[in-house]
CSV table of C-alpha atoms in Angstrom, one decimal:
chain,number,residue,atom,x,y,z
A,1329,MET,CA,169.1,-49.5,-67.6
A,1330,SER,CA,167.0,-46.7,-66.3
A,1331,THR,CA,167.2,-43.2,-67.4
A,1332,LYS,CA,166.4,-40.1,-65.4
A,1333,PRO,CA,163.3,-38.3,-66.8
A,1334,THR,CA,164.1,-34.9,-68.0
A,1335,ASP,CA,161.8,-31.9,-67.4
A,1336,VAL,CA,161.4,-29.8,-70.5
A,1337,HIS,CA,159.9,-27.0,-68.5
A,1338,LEU,CA,162.5,-24.7,-66.9
A,1339,SER,CA,161.8,-23.0,-63.6
A,1340,PHE,CA,162.0,-19.3,-63.3
A,1341,LEU,CA,165.1,-19.6,-61.2
A,1342,GLU,CA,166.9,-21.8,-63.8
A,1343,VAL,CA,166.1,-19.3,-66.5
A,1344,TYR,CA,167.1,-16.3,-64.4
A,1345,THR,CA,170.5,-17.9,-63.4
A,1346,GLN,CA,171.2,-18.7,-67.0
A,1347,VAL,CA,170.5,-15.1,-68.1
A,1348,CYS,CA,172.8,-13.9,-65.3
A,1349,ARG,CA,175.6,-16.3,-66.3
A,1350,ASP,CA,175.2,-15.2,-69.9
A,1351,ARG,CA,175.4,-11.5,-69.0
A,1352,MET,CA,178.5,-12.1,-66.8
A,1353,LYS,CA,180.2,-14.0,-69.6
A,1354,HIS,CA,179.5,-11.3,-72.2
A,1355,SER,CA,180.7,-8.6,-69.8
A,1356,PHE,CA,183.9,-10.5,-69.2
A,1357,LEU,CA,184.5,-11.0,-73.0
A,1358,ARG,CA,183.9,-7.2,-73.6
A,1359,GLN,CA,186.5,-6.4,-70.9
A,1360,ILE,CA,189.0,-8.7,-72.5
A,1361,ASN,CA,188.3,-7.2,-76.0
A,1362,ALA,CA,189.0,-3.8,-74.5
A,1363,CYS,CA,192.3,-4.9,-72.9
A,1364,VAL,CA,193.9,-7.0,-75.6
A,1365,ASP,CA,195.5,-5.5,-78.7
A,1366,TRP,CA,194.0,-8.0,-81.2
A,1367,ARG,CA,195.6,-6.2,-84.3
A,1368,SER,CA,199.2,-7.1,-83.2
A,1369,ILE,CA,198.2,-10.7,-82.4
A,1370,ARG,CA,196.4,-11.0,-85.7
A,1371,THR,CA,199.4,-9.7,-87.5
A,1372,LEU,CA,201.8,-12.0,-85.8
A,1373,LEU,CA,199.5,-15.0,-86.5
A,1374,ASN,CA,199.1,-14.0,-90.1
A,1375,LYS,CA,202.9,-13.9,-90.6
A,1376,LYS,CA,203.3,-17.2,-88.9
A,1377,TYR,CA,200.5,-19.2,-90.5
A,1378,THR,CA,200.0,-17.8,-94.0
A,1379,LYS,CA,200.6,-20.2,-96.9
A,1380,THR,CA,203.3,-19.3,-99.3
A,1381,GLN,CA,202.4,-18.7,-102.9
A,1382,ASN,CA,205.3,-20.8,-104.3
A,1383,ALA,CA,204.8,-23.9,-102.1
A,1384,LYS,CA,205.2,-27.0,-104.1
A,1385,THR,CA,204.0,-30.5,-103.0
A,1386,VAL,CA,206.3,-33.4,-103.2
A,1387,ALA,CA,204.9,-36.2,-105.4
């Protein structure tokens, strides 16, 4: 079974495109953060998924 040799040295183009992708991803996530009201979502999730203090396990 042969394996494809991997080049550990990245070209300038590969590094540049990775940086551009990362910037676009972070820009998109910042826009989502600005649009979404996370407080109401967090409140809803906390109400739904909090453990009750008086929960008893069945033995």
